[in-house]
Amino acid sequence: EIVAQLSSIMAPGALTGQRVMITAGPTHEAIDPVRYIANRSSGKMGYALAEAALAAGAEVILVSGPVHLTAPTACQTISVESASEMLEQVMLNIRQTDIFIGCAAVADFRPAVIEGQKIKKQGRQQMTLELEATTDIIATVSASEYRPKLVVGFAAETELLAEHADSKRQQKGLDIIAGNHVGKGIGFASEENALEVFWSGGGQRLPRQHKRLLADALMTLIIERYHAKDTTKTDRPKAG
Amino acid sequence: EIVAQLSSIMAPGALTGQRVMITAGPTHEAIDPVRYIANRSSGKMGYALAEAALAAGAEVILVSGPVHLTAPTACQTISVESASEMLEQVMLNIRQTDIFIGCAAVADFRPAVIEGQKIKKQGRQQMTLELEATTDIIATVSASEYRPKLVVGFAAETELLAEHADSKRQQKGLDIIAGNHVGKGIGFASEENALEVFWSGGGQRLPRQHKRLLADALMTLIIERYHAKDTTKTDRPKAG
């Protein structure tokens, strides 16, 4: 139908021979054998970006957290559960990657201790869960000696989108950041979304539309920035 | 196929005119607009029990947490997200219920405060999440003045199954408890499970099998206990 037709606006071959790695979905951070902390990412945007990259001729590795979606058969899919598993798989494959797109909603915090047995209630009315920060995957990719030529991040924000997103882009040394509002009936779990995209010296608003079309529009921007970018790795953040 | 065939061993009409309410799936307890605490329940066992109760001729209300399953069209399905929403819907419908089966993996604890905006990491390496106990749904049902004639609970345990399960049955004033091991490749997210079922003065082990068959076997036990039970409400726990 319409979605399938419009995906053909992607310049075929624009990414032929290029390797694109995309992270997608949520991560699940175990509390004990049965409980975990999750987030509302459906994975739809990341999977749609994988389709768009494939349509542009790229070889695609999709590193996916737990979702209920079928991955495109033409891409290599690596299923992970936690932020640390995702980081490990990303870094195992980063050296051969030309474009990295961090679309996963990676947990910022995980339980500091994973209990081996199910935590019993034992009549308690309160409980305290100690959390520790996870390693920031996209910042790690961006600071790596094997930094891909183009590193693209996402920022899901409930407020002050442009400000939060572009500051996150600069702080993490990303080439492009795609900011989206969440918590207003769009974003997570929705079929549609809108993005505000920022790069050094520019930006573009992609209006609300089906995620498959939005992924094509974003991929078109990514391809432009990729080909426009000098291979000199000027966006690497300072050490430390 | 086999599963569909074997479901016909259910005595048709054994629950004609009886109203069965079943809770199924996990609950999601919000931390902020994008993060939540969940558990590994797929909802498969609860949905299979709904099929089994329908096959026995019952009117079925299925109160379901967030799952990726299609409910039987013949039952009334009420979708909820959190433990408090599930409690509310259960208590709204308890008065007309003859058999209550609490199969949902209801969160024991939820964040004491739900943040209105996405919690920012802000360079923190640690975070403390304060949790508070949720209301025990099945204990509330069992202690209610509208207690259904038969109240059936589940106990997912990672250790000491028989001991934990039967003590939970007595403590919550349940007629039957179905205990299952989790965390050993069966239980949550699996197609198969095994149960150790306990009631006052008896018990039965239901060996590992497909959840649809297991649901039929458990429903057969439930029907036996339902018809054997005097309508005098002897299992109501003491007040206070």
Coordinates of C-alpha atoms in Angstrom, one line a residue:
Chain A
E1 CA 0.0 0.0 0.0
I2 CA 0.9 3.7 0.4
V3 CA 3.7 3.0 2.9
A4 CA 5.3 0.4 0.7
Q5 CA 5.0 2.7 -2.4
L6 CA 6.5 5.8 -0.7
S7 CA 9.5 3.9 0.6
S8 CA 10.6 3.8 -3.1
I9 CA 11.4 7.5 -2.9
M10 CA 14.6 6.5 -1.2
A11 CA 17.5 6.9 -3.6
P12 CA 18.4 3.3 -4.4
G13 CA 22.0 2.6 -4.1
A14 CA 22.8 5.8 -2.1
L15 CA 24.3 3.5 0.6
T16 CA 25.5 0.6 -1.5
G17 CA 28.6 -0.9 0.1
Q18 CA 28.1 1.1 3.3
R19 CA 27.6 -0.7 6.6
V20 CA 24.9 0.7 8.9
M21 CA 24.4 -0.4 12.5
I22 CA 21.0 0.4 14.2
T23 CA 20.0 -0.2 17.8
A24 CA 16.2 -0.5 18.4
G25 CA 13.7 -1.2 21.1
P26 CA 13.8 -0.9 24.9
T27 CA 16.2 -2.6 27.2
H28 CA 15.1 -4.7 30.2
E29 CA 17.1 -4.4 33.4
A30 CA 16.5 -7.3 35.7
I31 CA 15.6 -6.7 39.4
D32 CA 15.3 -10.4 40.1
P33 CA 14.4 -13.5 38.1
V34 CA 10.9 -12.3 37.4
R35 CA 10.9 -8.5 37.7
Y36 CA 12.6 -5.8 35.5
I37 CA 12.7 -2.2 34.7
A38 CA 11.6 -1.4 31.1
N39 CA 10.6 1.6 29.0
R40 CA 7.8 2.2 26.5
S41 CA 9.8 1.8 23.3
S42 CA 8.1 -0.5 20.7
G43 CA 11.1 -0.7 18.4
K44 CA 9.0 0.4 15.4
M45 CA 11.2 3.5 14.6
G46 CA 14.4 1.5 14.7
Y47 CA 13.0 -1.3 12.6
A48 CA 11.6 1.2 10.1
L49 CA 15.1 2.8 9.9
A50 CA 16.6 -0.7 9.2
E51 CA 14.1 -1.0 6.3
A52 CA 15.0 2.4 5.0
A53 CA 18.8 1.7 5.1
L54 CA 18.3 -1.6 3.3
A55 CA 16.2 0.2 0.6
A56 CA 19.2 2.6 0.2
G57 CA 21.4 -0.4 -0.5
A58 CA 23.3 -0.6 2.9
E59 CA 24.3 -3.7 4.7
V60 CA 22.4 -3.5 8.0
I61 CA 23.1 -4.9 11.5
L62 CA 20.1 -4.4 13.8
V63 CA 20.9 -4.8 17.5
S64 CA 17.5 -5.1 19.1
G65 CA 16.1 -5.1 22.6
P66 CA 13.0 -7.2 23.4
V67 CA 10.2 -6.2 21.0
H68 CA 7.3 -7.9 19.3
L69 CA 8.3 -7.1 15.7
T70 CA 9.6 -9.1 12.8
A71 CA 13.0 -7.9 11.6
P72 CA 13.6 -7.5 7.9
T73 CA 15.2 -10.8 6.7
A74 CA 17.8 -8.9 4.7
C75 CA 19.5 -7.5 7.8
Q76 CA 21.6 -9.2 10.4
T77 CA 19.6 -9.1 13.7
I78 CA 21.2 -9.5 17.1
S79 CA 18.8 -9.8 20.0
V80 CA 19.7 -8.5 23.4
E81 CA 17.9 -7.8 26.6
S82 CA 19.9 -5.4 28.8
A83 CA 21.9 -2.2 28.2
S84 CA 25.1 -4.0 29.0
E85 CA 24.4 -6.8 26.4
M86 CA 23.5 -4.1 23.9
L87 CA 26.8 -2.3 24.5
E88 CA 28.7 -5.5 24.1
Q89 CA 27.2 -6.4 20.8
V90 CA 27.5 -2.8 19.5
M91 CA 31.2 -2.7 20.4
L92 CA 31.8 -6.1 18.9
N93 CA 30.6 -4.8 15.5
I94 CA 31.6 -1.1 15.6
R95 CA 34.9 -1.4 13.7
Q96 CA 33.2 -2.3 10.4
T97 CA 30.4 0.3 10.8
D98 CA 30.2 3.4 8.6
I99 CA 26.9 4.8 10.1
F100 CA 25.7 4.2 13.6
I101 CA 22.1 5.0 14.5
G102 CA 21.3 4.7 18.2
C103 CA 17.5 4.5 18.1
A104 CA 17.1 2.1 21.1
A105 CA 15.6 3.5 24.3
V106 CA 18.5 2.3 26.4
A107 CA 17.9 2.3 30.2
D108 CA 20.0 5.0 31.9
F109 CA 19.8 3.1 35.2
R110 CA 19.7 -0.5 36.3
P111 CA 19.4 -2.2 39.7
A112 CA 22.8 -2.1 41.4
V113 CA 22.2 -5.7 42.5
I114 CA 20.3 -8.4 40.6
E115 CA 18.7 -10.7 43.2
G116 CA 19.2 -14.4 42.4
Q117 CA 15.8 -15.4 43.9
K118 CA 12.5 -13.7 43.6
I119 CA 12.3 -10.9 46.2
K120 CA 9.6 -11.9 48.7
K121 CA 7.2 -9.2 50.0
Q122 CA 7.3 -10.5 53.6
G123 CA 4.7 -8.0 54.8
R124 CA 6.8 -5.0 53.9
Q125 CA 5.0 -1.8 53.0
Q126 CA 8.1 0.0 51.5
M127 CA 11.1 -1.1 49.7
T128 CA 14.1 0.8 48.3
L129 CA 15.7 -0.1 45.0
E130 CA 19.2 1.1 44.5
L131 CA 20.0 1.9 40.9
E132 CA 23.3 2.5 39.2
A133 CA 24.0 4.3 35.9
T134 CA 24.5 2.2 32.8
T135 CA 27.3 2.9 30.3
D136 CA 26.1 5.4 27.7
I137 CA 26.2 3.4 24.5
I138 CA 26.1 6.2 21.9
A139 CA 28.7 8.3 23.8
T140 CA 30.9 5.2 23.9
V141 CA 30.5 4.7 20.2
S142 CA 31.2 8.4 19.5
A143 CA 34.4 8.4 21.6
S144 CA 35.7 5.1 20.3
E145 CA 38.9 4.9 18.2
Y146 CA 36.7 3.0 15.7
R147 CA 34.1 5.8 15.6
P148 CA 31.9 5.4 12.5
K149 CA 32.0 8.3 10.1
L150 CA 28.4 9.3 11.1
V151 CA 26.9 8.8 14.5
V152 CA 23.2 9.5 14.8
G153 CA 21.3 9.6 18.1
F154 CA 17.8 10.0 19.4
A155 CA 16.4 12.1 22.2
A156 CA 13.0 11.3 23.6
E157 CA 11.9 14.2 25.7
T158 CA 8.8 15.1 27.6
E159 CA 9.7 18.8 27.7
L160 CA 12.1 21.5 26.2
L161 CA 12.7 19.2 23.2
A162 CA 15.0 21.4 21.0
E163 CA 17.1 22.6 24.0
H164 CA 17.5 19.1 25.5
A165 CA 18.2 17.4 22.2
D166 CA 20.8 19.7 20.7
S167 CA 22.6 19.9 24.0
K168 CA 22.7 16.1 24.1
R169 CA 24.1 16.1 20.6
Q170 CA 27.0 18.3 21.5
Q171 CA 27.7 16.7 24.8
K172 CA 27.9 13.2 23.3
G173 CA 29.7 14.3 20.1
L174 CA 27.0 13.1 17.7
D175 CA 26.7 14.2 14.1
I176 CA 23.0 14.2 14.1
I177 CA 20.3 14.0 16.8
A178 CA 16.6 13.3 16.2
G179 CA 14.5 14.7 19.0
N180 CA 10.9 13.5 19.6
H181 CA 8.3 14.4 22.0
V182 CA 6.9 11.5 24.1
G183 CA 3.9 11.3 26.4
K184 CA 1.4 13.2 24.3
G185 CA -0.2 10.3 22.4
I186 CA 2.7 10.1 20.0
G187 CA 6.1 8.6 20.3
F188 CA 6.4 5.3 22.1
A189 CA 3.9 2.6 21.1
S190 CA 2.3 4.8 18.4
E191 CA 2.4 4.2 14.7
E192 CA 3.2 7.9 14.1
N193 CA 5.8 10.3 15.3
A194 CA 7.4 13.7 14.4
L195 CA 11.0 14.6 14.7
E196 CA 13.1 17.7 15.2
V197 CA 16.5 16.9 13.7
F198 CA 19.7 18.8 14.6
W199 CA 23.2 18.8 13.2
S200 CA 26.2 21.1 13.6
G201 CA 25.0 24.3 11.9
G202 CA 21.6 23.1 10.8
G203 CA 18.3 21.4 11.5
Q204 CA 15.0 20.3 10.1
R205 CA 11.6 19.6 11.4
L206 CA 10.0 16.3 10.1
P207 CA 6.2 16.6 10.6
R208 CA 4.0 14.0 12.2
Q209 CA 3.6 11.0 9.9
H210 CA 3.7 7.2 9.9
K211 CA 7.0 5.9 11.3
R212 CA 7.8 4.1 8.1
L213 CA 7.6 7.4 6.1
L214 CA 9.4 9.3 8.9
A215 CA 12.2 6.8 8.8
D216 CA 12.6 7.4 5.0
A217 CA 12.7 11.1 5.5
L218 CA 15.3 10.8 8.3
M219 CA 17.4 8.4 6.3
T220 CA 17.4 10.9 3.4
L221 CA 18.8 13.5 5.8
I222 CA 21.3 11.0 7.1
I223 CA 22.5 10.1 3.6
E224 CA 22.9 13.8 2.8
R225 CA 25.0 14.4 5.9
Y226 CA 27.0 11.3 5.3
H227 CA 28.0 12.2 1.8
A228 CA 28.6 15.9 2.8
K229 CA 30.8 15.0 5.7
D230 CA 34.6 15.1 5.3
T231 CA 36.1 11.8 6.5
T232 CA 38.2 13.7 9.0
K233 CA 36.8 12.7 12.4
T234 CA 36.2 16.3 13.6
D235 CA 33.2 15.3 15.7
R236 CA 35.1 13.1 18.1
P237 CA 34.6 14.5 21.6
K238 CA 37.7 15.5 23.6
A239 CA 39.2 12.7 25.8
G240 CA 38.2 12.5 29.4
Chain B
E1 CA -4.3 -29.8 15.9
I2 CA -3.6 -31.8 19.1
V3 CA -4.1 -28.8 21.4
A4 CA -7.5 -28.0 19.9
Q5 CA -8.5 -31.7 20.0
L6 CA -7.6 -32.3 23.6
S7 CA -9.4 -29.2 24.8
S8 CA -12.6 -31.1 24.0
I9 CA -11.9 -33.4 27.0
M10 CA -13.4 -30.6 29.1
A11 CA -16.8 -31.6 30.3
P12 CA -19.0 -29.3 28.2
G13 CA -21.6 -27.6 30.3
A14 CA -19.9 -28.2 33.6
L15 CA -19.9 -24.4 34.2
T16 CA -23.0 -23.5 32.3
G17 CA -24.6 -20.4 33.9
Q18 CA -21.5 -19.8 36.1
R19 CA -19.5 -16.6 36.0
V20 CA -15.7 -16.9 36.0
M21 CA -13.4 -13.9 36.3
I22 CA -9.8 -14.4 35.4
T23 CA -6.9 -12.0 35.8
A24 CA -4.0 -12.5 33.4
G25 CA -0.6 -11.0 32.3
P26 CA 1.8 -8.7 34.1
T27 CA 1.1 -5.2 35.4
H28 CA 3.2 -2.2 34.5
E29 CA 4.0 0.2 37.3
A30 CA 5.0 3.7 36.0
I31 CA 8.2 5.3 37.2
D32 CA 7.9 8.3 34.9
P33 CA 6.1 8.9 31.5
V34 CA 8.6 6.5 29.7
R35 CA 9.9 4.0 32.3
Y36 CA 8.1 1.3 34.3
I37 CA 8.6 -1.8 36.4
A38 CA 7.3 -5.0 34.8
N39 CA 7.5 -8.7 35.2
R40 CA 8.0 -11.6 32.8
S41 CA 4.4 -12.8 32.6
S42 CA 3.3 -13.4 29.0
G43 CA -0.4 -13.9 29.9
K44 CA -0.6 -17.2 28.1
M45 CA -1.7 -19.3 31.1
G46 CA -4.5 -16.8 32.0
Y47 CA -5.7 -16.7 28.4
A48 CA -5.6 -20.5 28.2
L49 CA -7.7 -20.7 31.4
A50 CA -10.2 -18.3 29.8
E51 CA -10.5 -20.7 26.8
A52 CA -10.9 -23.6 29.2
A53 CA -13.6 -21.9 31.2
L54 CA -15.5 -20.9 28.0
A55 CA -15.2 -24.5 26.8
A56 CA -16.9 -25.6 30.0
G57 CA -19.8 -23.3 29.3
A58 CA -18.9 -20.4 31.7
E59 CA -19.4 -16.7 31.1
V60 CA -15.9 -15.3 31.4
I61 CA -14.5 -11.9 32.3
L62 CA -10.8 -11.6 31.5
V63 CA -9.1 -8.7 33.3
S64 CA -5.8 -8.5 31.4
G65 CA -2.6 -6.5 31.9
P66 CA -0.5 -5.5 28.9
V67 CA 0.2 -8.6 26.8
H68 CA 0.6 -9.5 23.1
L69 CA -2.2 -12.0 22.9
T70 CA -5.6 -12.1 21.3
A71 CA -8.4 -12.7 23.8
P72 CA -11.1 -15.2 23.0
T73 CA -13.9 -13.3 21.3
A74 CA -16.5 -15.1 23.5
C75 CA -15.2 -13.5 26.7
Q76 CA -15.5 -10.0 28.0
T77 CA -12.0 -8.6 28.1
I78 CA -11.0 -5.6 30.3
S79 CA -7.5 -4.2 29.6
V80 CA -5.6 -2.6 32.4
E81 CA -2.0 -1.5 33.0
S82 CA -1.3 -1.2 36.7
A83 CA -2.0 -3.2 39.8
S84 CA -4.4 -0.4 41.0
E85 CA -6.3 -0.4 37.7
M86 CA -6.6 -4.2 37.9
L87 CA -7.9 -4.1 41.5
E88 CA -10.5 -1.5 40.5
Q89 CA -11.8 -3.5 37.6
V90 CA -11.8 -6.8 39.6
M91 CA -13.8 -5.2 42.5
L92 CA -16.3 -3.6 40.0
N93 CA -17.1 -7.0 38.8
I94 CA -16.7 -9.3 41.8
R95 CA -20.3 -9.3 43.0
Q96 CA -21.5 -11.3 40.0
T97 CA -18.5 -13.7 40.0
D98 CA -18.8 -17.4 41.1
I99 CA -15.2 -18.4 40.5
F100 CA -12.3 -16.0 40.6
I101 CA -8.9 -17.1 39.2
G102 CA -6.1 -14.7 39.9
C103 CA -3.5 -15.7 37.3
A104 CA -2.0 -12.3 36.7
A105 CA 1.5 -11.6 37.9
V106 CA 0.5 -8.5 39.8
A107 CA 3.4 -6.2 40.9
D108 CA 3.9 -6.4 44.7
F109 CA 5.6 -3.0 44.7
R110 CA 5.2 0.2 42.7
P111 CA 7.1 3.5 42.7
A112 CA 5.9 5.6 45.6
V113 CA 6.0 8.7 43.4
I114 CA 5.3 8.7 39.6
E115 CA 7.3 11.5 38.1
G116 CA 5.4 13.7 35.7
Q117 CA 8.4 14.4 33.5
K118 CA 11.0 12.0 32.2
I119 CA 13.7 11.7 35.0
K120 CA 17.0 13.2 33.6
K121 CA 20.2 11.4 34.3
Q122 CA 22.1 14.7 35.0
G123 CA 25.5 13.0 35.4
R124 CA 24.3 10.9 38.4
Q125 CA 26.0 7.5 38.9
Q126 CA 23.4 6.3 41.5
M127 CA 19.7 6.7 42.0
T128 CA 17.3 5.5 44.7
L129 CA 13.9 4.4 43.7
E130 CA 11.4 4.3 46.6
L131 CA 8.7 1.6 46.3
E132 CA 5.5 1.1 48.1
A133 CA 3.4 -2.1 48.4
T134 CA 0.4 -2.5 46.1
T135 CA -2.9 -3.8 47.4
D136 CA -3.0 -7.6 47.3
I137 CA -5.8 -8.2 44.8
I138 CA -6.6 -11.9 45.5
A139 CA -6.4 -11.4 49.3
T140 CA -8.9 -8.5 48.8
V141 CA -11.2 -10.6 46.7
S142 CA -11.0 -13.5 49.3
A143 CA -11.8 -11.1 52.2
S144 CA -14.6 -9.3 50.4
E145 CA -18.2 -9.6 51.5
Y146 CA -18.9 -10.5 47.9
R147 CA -16.3 -13.3 48.0
P148 CA -16.9 -15.7 45.0
K149 CA -17.6 -19.3 46.0
L150 CA -14.2 -20.4 44.7
V151 CA -11.1 -18.3 44.8
V152 CA -8.0 -19.7 43.0
G153 CA -4.6 -18.2 43.1
F154 CA -1.2 -18.7 41.6
A155 CA 2.3 -18.7 43.2
A156 CA 5.3 -18.3 40.9
E157 CA 8.3 -19.3 43.0
T158 CA 12.0 -19.6 42.3
E159 CA 12.5 -21.9 45.3
L160 CA 10.7 -23.9 48.0
L161 CA 7.6 -24.2 45.8
A162 CA 5.3 -26.4 47.8
E163 CA 6.1 -24.6 51.1
H164 CA 5.7 -21.1 49.7
A165 CA 2.6 -21.9 47.7
D166 CA 0.6 -23.7 50.3
S167 CA 1.5 -21.1 53.0
K168 CA 0.3 -18.4 50.6
R169 CA -2.9 -20.2 50.0
Q170 CA -3.7 -20.4 53.8
Q171 CA -2.5 -16.8 54.5
K172 CA -4.7 -15.3 51.7
G173 CA -7.7 -17.6 52.4
L174 CA -7.7 -19.2 48.9
D175 CA -9.6 -22.4 48.0
I176 CA -6.9 -23.5 45.6
I177 CA -3.4 -22.4 44.8
A178 CA -1.4 -23.4 41.7
G179 CA 2.3 -23.2 42.3
N180 CA 4.8 -23.1 39.5
H181 CA 8.5 -22.9 39.3
V182 CA 10.0 -20.0 37.4
G183 CA 13.5 -19.2 36.2
K184 CA 14.4 -22.6 34.9
G185 CA 13.4 -22.3 31.3
I186 CA 9.8 -22.9 32.1
G187 CA 7.1 -20.6 33.5
F188 CA 7.1 -17.1 32.2
A189 CA 7.3 -16.6 28.4
S190 CA 7.4 -20.4 27.8
E191 CA 4.8 -22.4 25.9
E192 CA 4.9 -25.1 28.6
N193 CA 4.6 -25.2 32.3
A194 CA 4.0 -27.6 35.2
L195 CA 1.9 -26.9 38.3
E196 CA 1.7 -28.2 41.9
V197 CA -1.9 -27.6 43.0
F198 CA -2.9 -27.4 46.6
W199 CA -6.3 -27.1 48.4
S200 CA -7.4 -27.7 51.9
G201 CA -6.7 -31.4 52.6
G202 CA -5.4 -32.3 49.2
G203 CA -3.2 -31.6 46.2
Q204 CA -2.2 -32.8 42.8
R205 CA 0.9 -32.4 40.6
L206 CA 0.1 -31.5 36.9
P207 CA 3.2 -32.5 34.9
R208 CA 5.0 -30.3 32.4
Q209 CA 2.9 -29.8 29.3
H210 CA 1.6 -27.1 26.8
K211 CA -0.2 -24.3 28.7
R212 CA -3.4 -25.0 26.8
L213 CA -3.5 -28.6 28.0
L214 CA -2.3 -27.6 31.5
A215 CA -5.2 -25.0 31.7
D216 CA -7.7 -27.8 30.8
A217 CA -6.3 -30.0 33.5
L218 CA -6.4 -27.2 36.1
M219 CA -9.9 -26.2 35.1
T220 CA -11.0 -29.8 35.5
L221 CA -9.7 -29.7 39.1
I222 CA -11.3 -26.3 39.7
I223 CA -14.7 -27.6 38.5
E224 CA -14.4 -30.6 40.8
R225 CA -13.6 -28.4 43.8
Y226 CA -16.3 -25.9 42.8
H227 CA -19.0 -28.6 42.7
A228 CA -17.7 -30.4 45.8
K229 CA -17.7 -27.2 47.9
D230 CA -20.5 -26.4 50.2
T231 CA -21.8 -22.9 49.6
T232 CA -21.0 -22.0 53.2
K233 CA -18.2 -19.5 53.0
T234 CA -15.8 -21.4 55.3
D235 CA -12.7 -20.2 53.6
R236 CA -13.2 -16.5 54.4
P237 CA -10.1 -15.4 56.3
K238 CA -10.6 -13.9 59.8
A239 CA -11.1 -10.1 59.8
G240 CA -8.2 -7.9 60.5

